[in-house]
Every structure is written in C-alpha cells, then in structure tokens.
PDB file of C-alpha atoms in Angstrom:
ATOM      1  CA  SER A   1    -172.888  37.566  28.543  1.00 38.00           C
ATOM      2  CA  VAL A   2    -174.442  34.203  28.508  1.00 41.00           C
ATOM      3  CA  ASP A   3    -177.696  34.077  30.589  1.00 41.00           C
ATOM      4  CA  ILE A   4    -178.799  30.450  31.715  1.00 40.00           C
ATOM      5  CA  LYS A   5    -182.202  30.621  33.939  1.00 39.00           C
ATOM      6  CA  ASP A   6    -184.397  27.796  34.873  1.00 39.00           C
ATOM      7  CA  LYS A   7    -187.343  26.672  33.252  1.00 36.00           C
ATOM      8  CA  LYS A   8    -190.108  24.144  32.698  1.00 34.00           C
ATOM      9  CA  SER A   9    -191.641  22.396  30.193  1.00 31.00           C
ATOM     10  CA  ALA A  10    -193.646  18.611  30.429  1.00 30.00           C
ATOM     11  CA  GLY A  11    -192.349  18.201  33.644  1.00 31.00           C
ATOM     12  CA  PHE A  12    -188.847  17.874  33.061  1.00 30.00           C
ATOM     13  CA  GLY A  13    -186.440  20.470  34.509  1.00 34.00           C
ATOM     14  CA  PHE A  14    -184.718  22.186  32.046  1.00 34.00           C
ATOM     15  CA  LYS A  15    -182.012  25.448  31.873  1.00 40.00           C
ATOM     16  CA  SER A  16    -182.371  27.598  28.421  1.00 38.00           C
ATOM     17  CA  ILE A  17    -179.138  29.242  27.681  1.00 41.00           C
ATOM     18  CA  THR A  18    -179.347  33.134  25.572  1.00 38.00           C
ATOM     19  CA  ASP A  19    -177.409  35.497  24.880  1.00 37.00           C
ATOM     20  CA  LYS A  20    -177.801  39.155  24.603  1.00 37.00           C
ATOM     21  CA  SER A  21    -179.762  39.189  21.367  1.00 34.00           C
ATOM     22  CA  GLY A  22    -182.527  36.647  22.756  1.00 35.00           C
ATOM     23  CA  PHE A  23    -180.769  33.538  20.438  1.00 32.00           C
ATOM     24  CA  SER A  24    -181.560  30.438  22.585  1.00 32.00           C
ATOM     25  CA  LEU A  25    -177.999  28.055  22.100  1.00 37.00           C
ATOM     26  CA  ASN A  26    -179.491  24.793  23.249  1.00 37.00           C
ATOM     27  CA  VAL A  27    -180.970  23.385  26.096  1.00 33.00           C
ATOM     28  CA  THR A  28    -181.156  20.263  27.722  1.00 34.00           C
ATOM     29  CA  PHE A  29    -182.993  17.837  31.043  1.00 33.00           C
ATOM     30  CA  GLU A  30    -182.550  16.663  34.005  1.00 35.00           C
ATOM     31  CA  GLY A  31    -180.413  18.891  35.688  1.00 43.00           C
ATOM     32  CA  GLY A  32    -177.656  19.384  32.538  1.00 49.00           C
ATOM     33  CA  TYR A  33    -177.481  21.978  30.389  1.00 47.00           C
ATOM     34  CA  MET A  34    -175.701  22.431  26.978  1.00 53.00           C
ATOM     35  CA  ILE A  35    -173.569  25.130  25.758  1.00 53.00           C
ATOM     36  CA  HIS A  36    -172.950  25.254  21.453  1.00 49.00           C
ATOM     37  CA  ASN A  37    -170.899  27.105  19.680  1.00 51.00           C
ATOM     38  CA  ASN A  38    -171.085  26.130  15.663  1.00 48.00           C
ATOM     39  CA  SER A  39    -166.833  26.928  15.407  1.00 49.00           C
ATOM     40  CA  THR A  40    -166.263  24.151  18.167  1.00 51.00           C
ATOM     41  CA  LYS A  41    -162.821  23.270  19.315  1.00 86.00           C
ATOM     42  CA  MET A  42    -163.133  21.131  22.042  1.00 92.00           C
ATOM     43  CA  LYS A  43    -166.350  18.963  23.188  1.00 94.00           C
ATOM     44  CA  VAL A  44    -165.834  19.548  27.526  1.00 95.00           C
ATOM     45  CA  LEU A  45    -168.231  17.889  29.588  1.00 95.00           C
ATOM     46  CA  MET A  46    -168.437  18.944  33.548  1.00 95.00           C
ATOM     47  CA  LEU A  47    -169.655  16.910  36.080  1.00 95.00           C
ATOM     48  CA  TYR A  48    -169.932  19.071  39.409  1.00 94.00           C
ATOM     49  CA  PHE A  49    -171.885  18.800  42.707  1.00 92.00           C
ATOM     50  CA  SER A  50    -172.894  22.356  44.364  1.00 91.00           C
ATOM     51  CA  GLY A  51    -174.163  22.536  48.052  1.00 85.00           C
ATOM     52  CA  THR A  52    -174.658  25.717  48.083  1.00 82.00           C
ATOM     53  CA  GLY A  53    -173.804  27.835  45.026  1.00 88.00           C
ATOM     54  CA  ASN A  54    -169.821  28.039  45.226  1.00 90.00           C
ATOM     55  CA  THR A  55    -168.865  25.410  42.824  1.00 93.00           C
ATOM     56  CA  ARG A  56    -171.409  26.177  40.410  1.00 93.00           C
ATOM     57  CA  TRP A  57    -170.532  30.115  40.453  1.00 94.00           C
ATOM     58  CA  VAL A  58    -167.695  28.648  39.343  1.00 95.00           C
ATOM     59  CA  ILE A  59    -168.743  26.154  36.403  1.00 94.00           C
ATOM     60  CA  GLN A  60    -171.567  28.937  35.180  1.00 94.00           C
ATOM     61  CA  LYS A  61    -168.778  31.740  34.382  1.00 95.00           C
ATOM     62  CA  LEU A  62    -166.225  28.807  33.101  1.00 96.00           C
ATOM     63  CA  GLY A  63    -168.750  27.206  30.622  1.00 94.00           C
ATOM     64  CA  ASN A  64    -169.707  31.031  29.238  1.00 93.00           C
ATOM     65  CA  ARG A  65    -165.997  31.671  28.707  1.00 94.00           C
ATOM     66  CA  LEU A  66    -165.343  28.455  26.426  1.00 94.00           C
ATOM     67  CA  TYR A  67    -168.922  28.997  24.617  1.00 91.00           C
ATOM     68  CA  LYS A  68    -167.771  32.754  24.303  1.00 91.00           C
ATOM     69  CA  ARG A  69    -164.029  30.807  22.339  1.00 92.00           C
ATOM     70  CA  GLY A  70    -165.553  28.014  20.682  1.00 91.00           C
ATOM     71  CA  HIS A  71    -165.994  25.400  22.230  1.00 94.00           C
ATOM     72  CA  SER A  72    -168.564  22.568  23.120  1.00 92.00           C
ATOM     73  CA  VAL A  73    -170.053  22.240  26.938  1.00 93.00           C
ATOM     74  CA  MET A  74    -172.263  19.888  28.331  1.00 92.00           C
ATOM     75  CA  SER A  75    -172.791  20.536  32.492  1.00 92.00           C
ATOM     76  CA  HIS A  76    -174.402  17.768  34.484  1.00 92.00           C
ATOM     77  CA  PHE A  77    -175.105  18.654  38.622  1.00 92.00           C
ATOM     78  CA  ILE A  78    -174.873  15.215  40.525  1.00 89.00           C
ATOM     79  CA  ASP A  79    -177.089  14.389  42.881  1.00 85.00           C
ATOM     80  CA  TYR A  80    -177.845  11.251  44.621  1.00 82.00           C
ATOM     81  CA  ARG A  81    -180.260  10.305  41.286  1.00 84.00           C
ATOM     82  CA  THR A  82    -177.397  10.420  38.635  1.00 88.00           C
ATOM     83  CA  ASP A  83    -177.360   7.738  37.157  1.00 90.00           C
ATOM     84  CA  ILE A  84    -173.531   7.793  35.485  1.00 90.00           C
ATOM     85  CA  SER A  85    -174.022   5.900  32.475  1.00 88.00           C
ATOM     86  CA  ASP A  86    -176.534   7.633  30.883  1.00 88.00           C
ATOM     87  CA  ILE A  87    -173.819  10.429  30.209  1.00 90.00           C
ATOM     88  CA  ASP A  88    -171.278   9.559  27.450  1.00 88.00           C
ATOM     89  CA  ILE A  89    -167.917  10.378  28.808  1.00 91.00           C
ATOM     90  CA  ASN A  90    -165.526   9.380  25.524  1.00 88.00           C
ATOM     91  CA  THR A  91    -167.109  11.386  22.936  1.00 90.00           C
ATOM     92  CA  SER A  92    -165.377  14.478  24.969  1.00 93.00           C
ATOM     93  CA  ASP A  93    -162.128  15.617  24.812  1.00 95.00           C
ATOM     94  CA  ILE A  94    -161.970  17.073  28.314  1.00 96.00           C
ATOM     95  CA  LEU A  95    -163.524  16.044  31.148  1.00 96.00           C
ATOM     96  CA  VAL A  96    -164.100  18.339  34.125  1.00 97.00           C
ATOM     97  CA  ILE A  97    -165.196  17.488  37.857  1.00 96.00           C
ATOM     98  CA  ALA A  98    -165.987  20.142  40.222  1.00 96.00           C
ATOM     99  CA  TYR A  99    -166.968  20.333  43.756  1.00 93.00           C
ATOM    100  CA  PRO A 100    -166.975  21.827  47.255  1.00 91.00           C
ATOM    101  CA  ILE A 101    -164.314  20.432  49.507  1.00 85.00           C
ATOM    102  CA  TYR A 102    -165.721  18.687  52.886  1.00 80.00           C
ATOM    103  CA  ALA A 103    -163.177  18.342  55.656  1.00 73.00           C
ATOM    104  CA  SER A 104    -160.292  17.688  52.650  1.00 74.00           C
ATOM    105  CA  LYS A 105    -162.379  14.976  50.477  1.00 81.00           C
ATOM    106  CA  ALA A 106    -164.791  15.803  47.032  1.00 86.00           C
ATOM    107  CA  PRO A 107    -168.056  14.822  48.221  1.00 88.00           C
ATOM    108  CA  GLU A 108    -168.916  11.281  48.970  1.00 87.00           C
ATOM    109  CA  LEU A 109    -171.904  11.142  46.572  1.00 87.00           C
ATOM    110  CA  LEU A 110    -169.785  12.548  43.777  1.00 90.00           C
ATOM    111  CA  CYS A 111    -166.414  10.191  44.650  1.00 91.00           C
ATOM    112  CA  ASP A 112    -169.190   7.438  43.978  1.00 92.00           C
ATOM    113  CA  ILE A 113    -169.911   8.810  40.300  1.00 93.00           C
ATOM    114  CA  LEU A 114    -165.783   8.791  39.756  1.00 94.00           C
ATOM    115  CA  ARG A 115    -165.495   5.107  41.118  1.00 94.00           C
ATOM    116  CA  LYS A 116    -168.076   4.089  38.253  1.00 94.00           C
ATOM    117  CA  LEU A 117    -166.773   6.350  35.293  1.00 95.00           C
ATOM    118  CA  PRO A 118    -165.789   3.621  32.805  1.00 94.00           C
ATOM    119  CA  ILE A 119    -162.608   3.082  31.194  1.00 94.00           C
ATOM    120  CA  ALA A 120    -161.393   6.600  29.104  1.00 94.00           C
ATOM    121  CA  VAL A 121    -158.269   7.075  26.974  1.00 92.00           C
ATOM    122  CA  ASN A 122    -155.442   9.291  28.686  1.00 93.00           C
ATOM    123  CA  MET A 123    -158.400  11.596  29.017  1.00 95.00           C
ATOM    124  CA  PRO A 124    -157.188  14.446  30.085  1.00 96.00           C
ATOM    125  CA  VAL A 125    -159.336  16.430  33.615  1.00 97.00           C
ATOM    126  CA  VAL A 126    -159.372  19.976  35.612  1.00 97.00           C
ATOM    127  CA  TYR A 127    -160.225  19.167  38.660  1.00 96.00           C
ATOM    128  CA  ILE A 128    -162.419  22.550  40.282  1.00 95.00           C
ATOM    129  CA  SER A 129    -162.631  22.631  43.845  1.00 93.00           C
ATOM    130  CA  THR A 130    -164.075  25.263  46.308  1.00 92.00           C
ATOM    131  CA  ALA A 131    -163.231  26.066  50.062  1.00 83.00           C
ATOM    132  CA  GLY A 132    -164.278  28.920  52.555  1.00 78.00           C
ATOM    133  CA  TYR A 133    -160.342  28.754  53.632  1.00 73.00           C
ATOM    134  CA  MET A 134    -157.904  26.502  52.293  1.00 73.00           C
ATOM    135  CA  VAL A 135    -157.793  23.956  49.694  1.00 77.00           C
ATOM    136  CA  GLY A 136    -155.280  21.953  50.390  1.00 80.00           C
ATOM    137  CA  ASP A 137    -154.732  18.629  48.378  1.00 82.00           C
ATOM    138  CA  VAL A 138    -158.476  17.275  48.110  1.00 86.00           C
ATOM    139  CA  ASN A 139    -157.574  17.401  43.986  1.00 88.00           C
ATOM    140  CA  ILE A 140    -154.467  15.733  43.993  1.00 88.00           C
ATOM    141  CA  SER A 141    -155.824  12.791  46.517  1.00 88.00           C
ATOM    142  CA  THR A 142    -159.332  12.849  44.755  1.00 91.00           C
ATOM    143  CA  HIS A 143    -157.924  11.710  41.667  1.00 94.00           C
ATOM    144  CA  LYS A 144    -156.443   8.338  42.741  1.00 93.00           C
ATOM    145  CA  LEU A 145    -160.251   7.164  42.367  1.00 94.00           C
ATOM    146  CA  ILE A 146    -159.366   7.337  38.536  1.00 95.00           C
ATOM    147  CA  ALA A 147    -156.130   7.364  38.171  1.00 94.00           C
ATOM    148  CA  ASN A 148    -156.134   3.932  36.500  1.00 95.00           C
ATOM    149  CA  LYS A 149    -158.622   3.788  34.689  1.00 95.00           C
ATOM    150  CA  GLY A 150    -157.444   6.101  32.017  1.00 95.00           C
ATOM    151  CA  TYR A 151    -157.331   9.650  33.099  1.00 96.00           C
ATOM    152  CA  ARG A 152    -154.680  12.163  32.980  1.00 95.00           C
ATOM    153  CA  MET A 153    -154.675  14.779  35.509  1.00 95.00           C
ATOM    154  CA  LEU A 154    -154.023  17.893  33.405  1.00 96.00           C
ATOM    155  CA  VAL A 155    -155.687  21.307  35.546  1.00 95.00           C
ATOM    156  CA  ALA A 156    -155.679  20.882  39.128  1.00 94.00           C
ATOM    157  CA  ALA A 157    -157.378  24.524  40.749  1.00 93.00           C
ATOM    158  CA  GLY A 158    -158.789  26.032  44.279  1.00 92.00           C
ATOM    159  CA  PHE A 159    -161.281  28.901  44.734  1.00 93.00           C
ATOM    160  CA  ILE A 160    -161.316  30.527  47.878  1.00 87.00           C
ATOM    161  CA  MET A 161    -164.836  31.882  47.887  1.00 88.00           C
ATOM    162  CA  GLY A 162    -167.466  32.100  50.204  1.00 80.00           C
ATOM    163  CA  ASN A 163    -167.289  30.056  53.801  1.00 77.00           C
ATOM    164  CA  ASN A 164    -170.947  29.254  54.376  1.00 69.00           C
ATOM    165  CA  LEU A 165    -170.185  26.417  57.353  1.00 67.00           C
ATOM    166  CA  HIS A 166    -171.518  28.286  60.687  1.00 61.00           C
ATOM    167  CA  LEU A 167    -171.781  25.216  63.561  1.00 63.00           C
ATOM    168  CA  PRO A 168    -170.588  26.553  66.884  1.00 59.00           C
ATOM    169  CA  LYS A 169    -169.294  23.375  67.687  1.00 61.00           C
ATOM    170  CA  LEU A 170    -167.514  22.747  64.405  1.00 59.00           C
ATOM    171  CA  CYS A 171    -166.666  25.594  63.041  1.00 61.00           C
ATOM    172  CA  PRO A 172    -167.668  29.432  64.792  1.00 59.00           C
ATOM    173  CA  LEU A 173    -165.775  31.199  62.086  1.00 66.00           C
ATOM    174  CA  ARG A 174    -168.353  33.867  60.580  1.00 72.00           C
ATOM    175  CA  VAL A 175    -170.309  34.043  57.385  1.00 76.00           C
ATOM    176  CA  THR A 176    -167.890  35.527  54.526  1.00 78.00           C
ATOM    177  CA  SER A 177    -168.777  39.425  54.517  1.00 81.00           C
ATOM    178  CA  THR A 178    -170.523  40.464  51.337  1.00 84.00           C
ATOM    179  CA  LYS A 179    -167.157  43.188  50.903  1.00 88.00           C
ATOM    180  CA  LYS A 180    -165.171  40.261  50.906  1.00 86.00           C
ATOM    181  CA  MET A 181    -167.012  38.330  48.594  1.00 86.00           C
ATOM    182  CA  LYS A 182    -167.293  40.293  45.793  1.00 91.00           C
ATOM    183  CA  LYS A 183    -162.999  40.304  46.244  1.00 92.00           C
ATOM    184  CA  ARG A 184    -163.166  36.745  46.244  1.00 88.00           C
ATOM    185  CA  LEU A 185    -165.295  36.923  43.048  1.00 91.00           C
ATOM    186  CA  HIS A 186    -163.216  38.695  41.296  1.00 92.00           C
ATOM    187  CA  THR A 187    -159.951  37.313  41.626  1.00 92.00           C
ATOM    188  CA  ALA A 188    -162.348  33.853  41.076  1.00 93.00           C
ATOM    189  CA  SER A 189    -163.185  35.288  37.635  1.00 93.00           C
ATOM    190  CA  GLY A 190    -159.358  35.756  36.336  1.00 94.00           C
ATOM    191  CA  LYS A 191    -158.348  32.669  37.659  1.00 94.00           C
ATOM    192  CA  ILE A 192    -161.272  31.089  34.869  1.00 95.00           C
ATOM    193  CA  ASP A 193    -159.519  32.949  32.318  1.00 95.00           C
ATOM    194  CA  ARG A 194    -155.953  31.805  32.971  1.00 95.00           C
ATOM    195  CA  ILE A 195    -158.147  27.995  33.798  1.00 95.00           C
ATOM    196  CA  VAL A 196    -159.264  28.582  29.775  1.00 95.00           C
ATOM    197  CA  MET A 197    -155.916  28.610  28.846  1.00 93.00           C
ATOM    198  CA  LYS A 198    -154.223  25.846  30.279  1.00 94.00           C
ATOM    199  CA  MET A 199    -157.768  23.756  28.686  1.00 95.00           C
ATOM    200  CA  GLU A 200    -156.748  25.317  25.852  1.00 93.00           C
ATOM    201  CA  ASN A 201    -153.339  24.250  25.329  1.00 92.00           C
ATOM    202  CA  ASN A 202    -153.001  21.107  27.067  1.00 92.00           C
ATOM    203  CA  MET A 203    -151.239  22.640  29.613  1.00 94.00           C
ATOM    204  CA  PRO A 204    -150.578  20.908  32.966  1.00 94.00           C
ATOM    205  CA  TYR A 205    -151.523  22.983  35.342  1.00 92.00           C
ATOM    206  CA  ARG A 206    -151.205  21.541  39.388  1.00 90.00           C
ATOM    207  CA  GLU A 207    -152.203  23.398  42.997  1.00 87.00           C
ATOM    208  CA  GLY A 208    -151.886  21.658  45.809  1.00 75.00           C
ATOM    209  CA  GLY A 209    -149.069  19.148  45.381  1.00 69.00           C
ATOM    210  CA  GLY A 210    -146.183  20.943  47.683  1.00 70.00           C
ATOM    211  CA  ALA A 211    -145.851  19.538  51.414  1.00 72.00           C
ATOM    212  CA  ILE A 212    -147.566  22.031  53.973  1.00 71.00           C
ATOM    213  CA  SER A 213    -151.126  20.685  50.738  1.00 64.00           C
ATOM    214  CA  LYS A 214    -150.374  16.957  51.742  1.00 66.00           C
ATOM    215  CA  ILE A 215    -149.829  17.663  55.364  1.00 69.00           C
ATOM    216  CA  TYR A 216    -152.911  19.897  55.970  1.00 64.00           C
ATOM    217  CA  GLY A 217    -155.262  17.480  53.480  1.00 63.00           C
ATOM    218  CA  ASP A 218    -153.953  14.179  55.899  1.00 66.00           C
ATOM    219  CA  ALA A 219    -154.750  16.366  59.280  1.00 66.00           C
ATOM    220  CA  GLN A 220    -158.290  16.997  58.562  1.00 65.00           C
ATOM    221  CA  ARG A 221    -159.411  13.578  56.470  1.00 62.00           C
ATOM    222  CA  LEU A 222    -157.284  11.742  59.513  1.00 66.00           C
ATOM    223  CA  VAL A 223    -160.541  13.307  62.343  1.00 66.00           C
ATOM    224  CA  ASN A 224    -163.119  12.405  59.937  1.00 60.00           C
ATOM    225  CA  LEU A 225    -164.899  14.179  60.423  1.00 54.00           C
ATOM    226  CA  SER A 226    -168.613  11.689  59.937  1.00 51.00           C
ATOM    227  CA  HIS A 227    -167.722  11.304  63.552  1.00 50.00           C
ATOM    228  CA  VAL A 228    -167.800  14.256  65.539  1.00 53.00           C
ATOM    229  CA  ASN A 229    -171.371  15.622  66.539  1.00 53.00           C
ATOM    230  CA  VAL A 230    -171.505  18.542  64.773  1.00 56.00           C
ATOM    231  CA  GLY A 231    -174.358  20.460  66.334  1.00 59.00           C
ATOM    232  CA  PHE A 232    -177.469  18.900  64.265  1.00 63.00           C
ATOM    233  CA  TYR A 233    -180.452  17.250  65.093  1.00 69.00           C
ATOM    234  CA  THR A 234    -183.779  16.452  64.743  1.00 76.00           C
ATOM    235  CA  ASP A 235    -186.392  17.070  66.658  1.00 81.00           C
ATOM    236  CA  ASP A 236    -190.446  15.662  67.527  1.00 85.00           C
ATOM    237  CA  SER A 237    -191.355  15.697  63.702  1.00 89.00           C
ATOM    238  CA  CYS A 238    -188.681  13.543  62.873  1.00 87.00           C
ATOM    239  CA  VAL A 239    -190.581  10.295  60.399  1.00 88.00           C
ATOM    240  CA  LYS A 240    -187.241   8.831  60.947  1.00 82.00           C
ATOM    241  CA  CYS A 241    -187.253   7.833  57.291  1.00 84.00           C
ATOM    242  CA  ALA A 242    -183.712   7.781  56.663  1.00 74.00           C
ATOM    243  CA  TRP A 243    -183.628  10.397  53.456  1.00 75.00           C
ATOM    244  CA  CYS A 244    -181.653  13.095  54.939  1.00 71.00           C
ATOM    245  CA  VAL A 245    -178.574  10.351  56.151  1.00 66.00           C
ATOM    246  CA  ASN A 246    -178.608   8.686  52.528  1.00 66.00           C
ATOM    247  CA  HIS A 247    -178.761  11.424  50.307  1.00 63.00           C
ATOM    248  CA  CYS A 248    -176.107  13.954  52.148  1.00 64.00           C
ATOM    249  CA  PRO A 249    -173.366  14.823  50.503  1.00 57.00           C
TER     250      PRO A 249
END
C-alpha cells in the first residue's frame, strides 16, 4: 500500500508518498500531494475539501488505487488560501472534485474555487461527496457552477460516511459508532474500485438524478441553514476579529 505522511521542510508543509519498500514516489508542497507512476495512463487532478477527514479518506484511497493502476495523480486540498490560478487545470485528463455535504450544498469555499475555474474543452469531471445520512442531488446541483465552461460530468457519486454533526438544536442524532463506521468504510472501499473502473473506461455514472433525491436536496437548500441558530456562540474571550465568519467553509 502507499503511505502518505506529513512532513516539514524549510518552513513548507509537504507530504511524502512512500510504498512498502520505502521508495519515495514524489512530493509537493502547500497542502498538495502527488502520486506518480512511470506507466502513466491518465493525468488525474483532484480538488478537495475535508472538514473532519471523511472526504480526505476517500480521496487518499482513490489516489492510491489510481496509482497502483499506473495513473498520475495530483491532489490539492482547498481552503481559504487556495489560489486556483496556481493550479494548472488543462494539462490534466480528468478532474476530481470532492467535498462534504452541507445542507445539500457544497462548501461555499469550494464553490468559490469552482466559479473561478478556467474554460476547458470537454474536461471530464468526477464528483465525490460525503455525508452522514443521505447524499441527495448535491453533485448534480454543484455541477451547474461549471457546466457552461467546458466541463462535462462523468461520475457523480456519494459516500455515506460517519455522522460528525452533533448539535442539539440542529442534529440531535448520535455520532456514528465505531462498529458501524467499519462497515461503511468497507462499503466505501468497494465503491472506490468501481469509480476507478468508470474513470478508466470513460463510463458515465450518476447518482442523485431521481425525483426523491431532487426533492430532498431542494428542501434542504430551501431551509438555508445560514439563517438558523445552530447553537454556536462566543464568550468574553472573543476579540471580534471575524476570522471564524470569514473562513467558515
């Protein structure tokens, strides 16, 4: 298997990707990592945001599977510091966009990045979204941001991972148990293999296009959780710098 480890060098954060023999495959900096195999078939670019690790787990598994099958993978973690102009989109063969679901929406910081993507020429896109309970039509909805810029949806897939939302006023449900999480990760691992097959064979696969998914997604987006008091608050130690407001995903 491929092991991804965080390291530091000259003040820059980077990740070393190493196989079992200890051979370093490649490194990049500033939150990205690259997996490279000399028998390259596809150049895959991954843009992802992960708030608590669910989406990151899927992206790392997908990157490892692609590497083992001879593909080159560049991954970029998206946050408020990301400058999309620093990322060369059009030299890739396929784009992967991955994110957690917030009230049937992609995180706003990721949406901002998508709006700034350059014009492409029939670029295939793989959408991966993670949720605690239901995915809905979020990938279909998110694709509308770039559908008219030369990007075509190839795969739209959702992963039911762990529920990490535990706010009494919004979601009083319990965090996913370890036993249930193991089963979900096993299921997710098999689904990743199927996505790799779809990518390699340019086979369209789209979840969330049905009526139930659309109704569920529209209902959640209509509520708009940005106007709901979900129980967050500050105390007297707050200096009112607004960092949390400006950088909230």
